[in-house]
């Protein structure tokens, strides 16, 4: 019996090593408990189950929300269904930032979804800033292997003291390892989680060639399965208190399994269209953390030039505090 028990434990650990940590099992939180409306008035609706949200962009305004707590590391996730049809100029952002506390030296970890003209795909852009290093963008852009407007798909950020990993449906699409050469450019201060929809007409689609056409409004992004699984930080004491099991889950998720690494490589070869590491128009010499693969650099050159924009500063003024604003209205998604 003891031999059988050891064998089963071994098989469990081996399967976890091969297949990797499963993000689908993370604890889901309710909107009322964990988030505050940031802007948008009636353009933010909370489903009656309290766990699903609808964000709308129309002629009046976009909309967004922010976590009540600051976090120093964790796993952050949402299942998102993006607006369909003509969506050029529309930006949906799922990101972490502390711009409300550190205006001149803020940190940021970004998942941005960039809309497109009819018949063209949505693209995803990932980026990080550390210590106000906004002059050194570390953007990557990719297409997806599915239509993100047809169904919900899970988008996740892992942030630890040594790794940042972006996941789509449990597949890692980008890994950033902290290196000595990055210095303070690796995000290291407590951050809040933000989700917004807004007008990025000046840059988001073909460098601003195609902007938002409000004839097709309202643009609606739907979110569910919201996850904040990490180490919340008291804004005054600045001491992190981790959720039960968060430390272990963070360590497990940052260890990319062999199976996941194969999938990540395939994704990057087939779907990545831009990497700052390969942009010689922007950086004559690659930033020090870059490992440039010649064949990849050659392939990505066909997509130059690329125009970038920043997430509008929709952060709350002053010190971060847990405070819930009233969400105007509830509606089925």
C-alpha atoms as one frame of an Amber mdcrd trajectory, in Angstrom:
protein
   0.000   0.000   0.000   2.826   2.391   0.894   4.563   1.615  -2.396   1.328
   2.332  -4.301   0.871   5.656  -2.470   4.401   6.732  -3.318   3.867   5.758
  -6.930   0.654   7.805  -7.164   2.350  10.848  -5.614   5.226  10.450  -8.054
   2.865  10.213 -11.024   0.978  13.316  -9.856   4.177  15.334  -9.499   5.507
  14.041 -12.813   2.311  14.914 -14.683   2.346  18.379 -13.148   5.962  18.839
 -14.207   5.214  17.779 -17.774   1.923  19.632 -18.266   2.577  22.634 -16.028
   0.512  24.588 -13.513  -3.199  24.861 -14.407  -4.444  28.447 -14.230  -8.074
  27.400 -14.673  -8.208  26.258 -11.040  -7.465  29.657  -9.508 -10.029  31.122
  -7.057 -12.540  33.531  -8.642 -13.500  36.706  -6.804 -16.664  38.822  -6.919
 -16.651  42.343  -8.324 -18.214  43.967  -5.259 -15.688  42.359  -2.954 -12.533
  43.138  -4.896 -12.980  46.002  -7.388 -14.041  49.628  -7.725 -15.432  51.360
 -10.786 -12.764  53.688 -12.149 -14.656  55.675 -14.789 -17.451  55.337 -17.304
 -20.629  55.851 -15.267 -23.321  53.617 -16.808 -20.863  52.124 -19.298 -19.860
  49.602 -16.650 -22.436  46.933 -15.814 -22.104  44.110 -13.316 -23.966  40.868
 -13.985 -26.451  39.817 -11.351 -24.141  36.937 -10.360 -21.637  39.572  -9.186
 -18.761  37.868 -10.997 -19.171  39.029 -14.596 -18.699  42.546 -15.943 -19.463
  44.402 -19.149 -17.341  47.381 -20.242 -18.608  49.691 -22.991 -17.038  52.355
 -25.202 -19.393  54.801 -26.925 -19.342  58.419 -28.124 -19.484  59.671 -24.526
 -16.805  57.648 -22.785 -15.027  54.377 -22.271 -15.121  52.583 -18.938 -12.964
  50.676 -16.491 -12.388  49.326 -13.016  -9.509  48.811 -10.588  -8.751  46.361
  -7.789  -9.393  47.593  -4.267  -6.016  46.308  -3.113  -2.413  46.746  -4.138
  -0.423  43.565  -4.797   3.228  42.666  -4.622   3.359  39.601  -6.904   0.630
  37.144  -7.757  -1.481  35.502 -10.436  -4.032  37.773 -12.110  -6.522  36.552
 -14.657  -9.772  37.249 -16.499 -11.793  35.498 -19.174 -12.573  38.109 -21.824
 -14.773  38.269 -24.911 -13.811  41.175 -27.176 -16.081  43.413 -29.315 -16.933
  42.004 -32.740 -17.276  43.528 -36.210 -15.432  46.803 -37.003 -13.250  47.616
 -33.973 -10.383  49.730 -35.368  -8.937  52.115 -32.795 -10.548  50.307 -29.863
  -8.211  49.281 -27.044  -9.106  46.882 -24.233  -6.440  46.856 -21.517  -5.905
  44.320 -18.722  -2.898  45.566 -16.799  -1.126  46.289 -13.539   0.176  49.707
 -12.552   1.075  51.920  -9.601   0.862  55.206 -11.509  -1.476  56.640  -8.879
   1.257  56.339  -6.234   4.452  56.782  -8.261   3.729  59.283 -11.010   7.356
  59.743 -12.064   8.731  56.250 -11.458   5.774  53.935 -11.864   5.794  50.233
 -12.773   3.478  48.562 -15.249   2.662  45.126 -16.721   0.355  45.345 -19.734
  -1.946  43.106 -21.712  -3.490  45.296 -24.446  -5.959  44.137 -27.072  -5.912
  46.225 -30.257  -8.977  46.323 -32.486  -8.958  46.219 -36.265 -10.943  46.930
 -39.418 -13.602  44.502 -40.572 -12.099  41.235 -41.785  -8.836  41.736 -39.893
  -7.860  40.148 -36.595  -7.589  41.655 -33.136  -3.959  41.750 -31.960  -2.499
  41.491 -28.493   0.329  43.643 -27.211   2.322  42.944 -24.048   4.696  45.346
 -22.344   6.439  46.065 -19.048   7.829  49.183 -17.395   9.876  49.435 -14.230
  10.743  52.516 -12.219   9.341  54.942 -14.796  11.293  53.486 -17.741   8.620
  54.532 -20.260  11.307  55.765 -22.679  12.317  52.121 -23.160   9.256  50.273
 -24.392   9.496  46.499 -24.250   6.485  45.761 -26.436   5.669  42.552 -28.243
   2.710  42.091 -30.578   1.014  38.916 -31.729  -2.017  37.561 -33.487  -4.160
  34.877 -31.879  -4.954  31.377 -33.110  -8.682  31.889 -32.501 -11.319  34.589
 -32.907 -11.439  36.377 -29.506 -14.857  37.862 -30.312 -16.673  34.525 -30.555
 -16.169  33.237 -27.013 -14.446  33.898 -23.693 -10.721  33.181 -23.440  -8.520
  33.341 -20.361  -5.736  35.939 -20.221  -3.378  35.752 -17.256  -0.371  37.550
 -15.790   2.095  35.888 -13.461   4.342  38.314 -11.568   6.991  37.194  -9.097
  10.265  38.698  -7.905  12.086  36.946 -10.762   9.548  36.302 -13.558   6.728
  37.888 -15.519   4.798  35.488 -17.733   1.835  36.284 -19.982  -0.594  33.402
 -20.621  -3.461  32.881 -23.066  -5.678  29.901 -22.230  -2.930  28.478 -19.981
  -0.333  28.713 -22.774   2.613  30.993 -21.960   3.129  33.426 -24.827   5.887
  35.561 -23.306   8.354  35.098 -20.460  10.389  37.945 -18.950  13.148  36.887
 -16.576  14.632  39.414 -14.213  18.286  40.006 -15.079  20.980  42.138 -13.465
  21.270  44.096 -16.715  17.634  45.267 -16.425  18.384  47.025 -13.145  15.311
  48.865 -11.920  13.426  48.336 -15.165  11.846  45.141 -13.803   8.559  46.004
 -12.000   9.191  45.721  -8.276   6.753  47.984  -6.413   3.169  47.102  -5.353
   0.589  47.561  -8.107  -3.161  47.545  -8.647  -4.953  45.600 -11.387  -6.851
  47.674 -13.953  -9.230  46.758 -16.777 -10.385  49.410 -19.256 -11.825  49.997
 -22.720 -10.941  53.248 -24.472 -10.389  55.104 -27.749  -6.847  54.570 -29.092
  -7.538  56.012 -32.530  -4.205  57.842 -32.715  -2.089  54.674 -32.716  -3.833
  51.346 -32.106  -4.664  50.274 -35.697  -2.063  50.672 -38.475  -0.343  53.471
 -36.591  -3.532  55.552 -36.427  -4.568  55.109 -40.063  -7.895  53.660 -38.930
  -9.656  55.173 -35.924 -12.767  54.371 -33.928 -15.925  54.728 -36.009 -18.759
  55.376 -33.595 -21.267  54.341 -36.244 -20.483  50.823 -34.991 -20.748  51.719
 -31.304 -21.319  50.647 -28.641 -18.177  48.538 -28.379 -18.624  45.979 -25.621
 -15.999  43.884 -23.832 -17.311  41.141 -21.560 -15.341  39.723 -18.636 -15.857
  36.872 -16.204 -13.817  34.584 -13.914 -11.876  37.489 -12.385  -8.851  36.311
 -10.409  -6.717  38.217  -7.888  -4.528  35.537  -6.321  -1.472  37.036  -4.728
   0.037  39.080  -1.938  -2.037  42.143  -1.055  -0.129  45.065   0.433  -1.343
  47.452   3.091  -0.906  50.919   1.508   0.398  52.395   4.769   2.482  49.615
   6.260   3.613  48.353   2.828   3.707  44.787   4.136   2.383  42.020   1.841
  -0.070  39.405   3.102  -0.460  36.494   0.712  -3.676  34.597   0.004  -3.720
  31.001   1.191  -1.605  28.947  -1.177  -0.562  31.964  -3.264   3.173  31.626
  -2.615   3.151  27.987  -3.699   1.002  28.690  -6.764   3.232  31.580  -7.872
   6.324  29.391  -7.614   4.609  26.559  -9.496   3.266  28.783 -12.283   6.626
  30.431 -12.982   8.154  27.030 -13.724   7.187  26.589 -17.362   6.795  22.889
 -18.101   8.377  21.163 -21.140   4.933  20.887 -22.749   4.171  24.552 -22.150
   7.581  25.607 -23.464   6.980  23.728 -26.715   3.610  25.467 -27.098   5.146
  28.855 -26.318   7.805  28.346 -28.977   5.205  27.342 -31.557   3.055  30.363
 -30.691   5.943  32.786 -31.064   7.036  31.326 -34.391   3.559  31.328 -35.891
   1.832  34.318 -34.335   4.309  36.924 -33.040   4.518  39.903 -35.388   6.709
  42.344 -33.443   9.369  42.275 -30.729  11.289  45.246 -29.387  14.376  43.033
 -29.310  14.354  42.849 -33.119  13.460  46.482 -33.890  16.681  48.076 -35.173
  14.884  51.256 -36.240  13.975  51.853 -32.631  17.009  50.405 -30.849  20.277
  50.401 -32.776  21.602  48.038 -30.117  19.204  45.512 -28.546  18.405  46.101
 -24.888  20.710  44.050 -22.641  18.185  41.391 -21.632  17.399  40.515 -25.264
  18.453  37.206 -26.759  18.125  37.801 -30.506  17.481  34.813 -32.773  18.638
  35.838 -36.302  15.905  33.953 -38.169  13.237  35.455 -35.905  14.663  38.955
 -36.314  14.610  38.575 -40.104  11.010  37.356 -40.100   9.776  40.186 -37.887
  11.325  42.928 -40.019   8.507  42.668 -42.552   6.098  44.107 -39.979   8.001
  47.366 -39.397   7.247  50.157 -38.703   5.043  49.923 -35.596   3.424  52.824
 -33.733   2.859  52.691 -29.993   0.671  54.552 -27.542   0.372  54.615 -23.792
  -2.499  53.566 -21.583  -4.347  56.778 -20.622  -3.709  57.768 -17.037  -7.052
  56.863 -15.528  -5.585  56.161 -12.102  -7.102  57.619  -8.969  -5.389  60.680
  -7.603  -3.574  60.562  -4.292  -2.785  57.536  -2.179  -4.316  54.206  -3.033
  -7.072  53.191  -0.681  -9.720  50.507  -0.665 -12.906  52.332  -1.507 -15.868
  51.112  -3.500 -17.732  53.502  -5.767 -21.313  52.769  -6.657 -21.698  50.796
  -9.872 -24.568  52.295 -11.810 -26.891  49.555 -12.930 -26.702  45.797 -13.369
 -27.519  43.875 -16.495 -27.201  40.419 -17.972 -24.205  39.830 -20.225
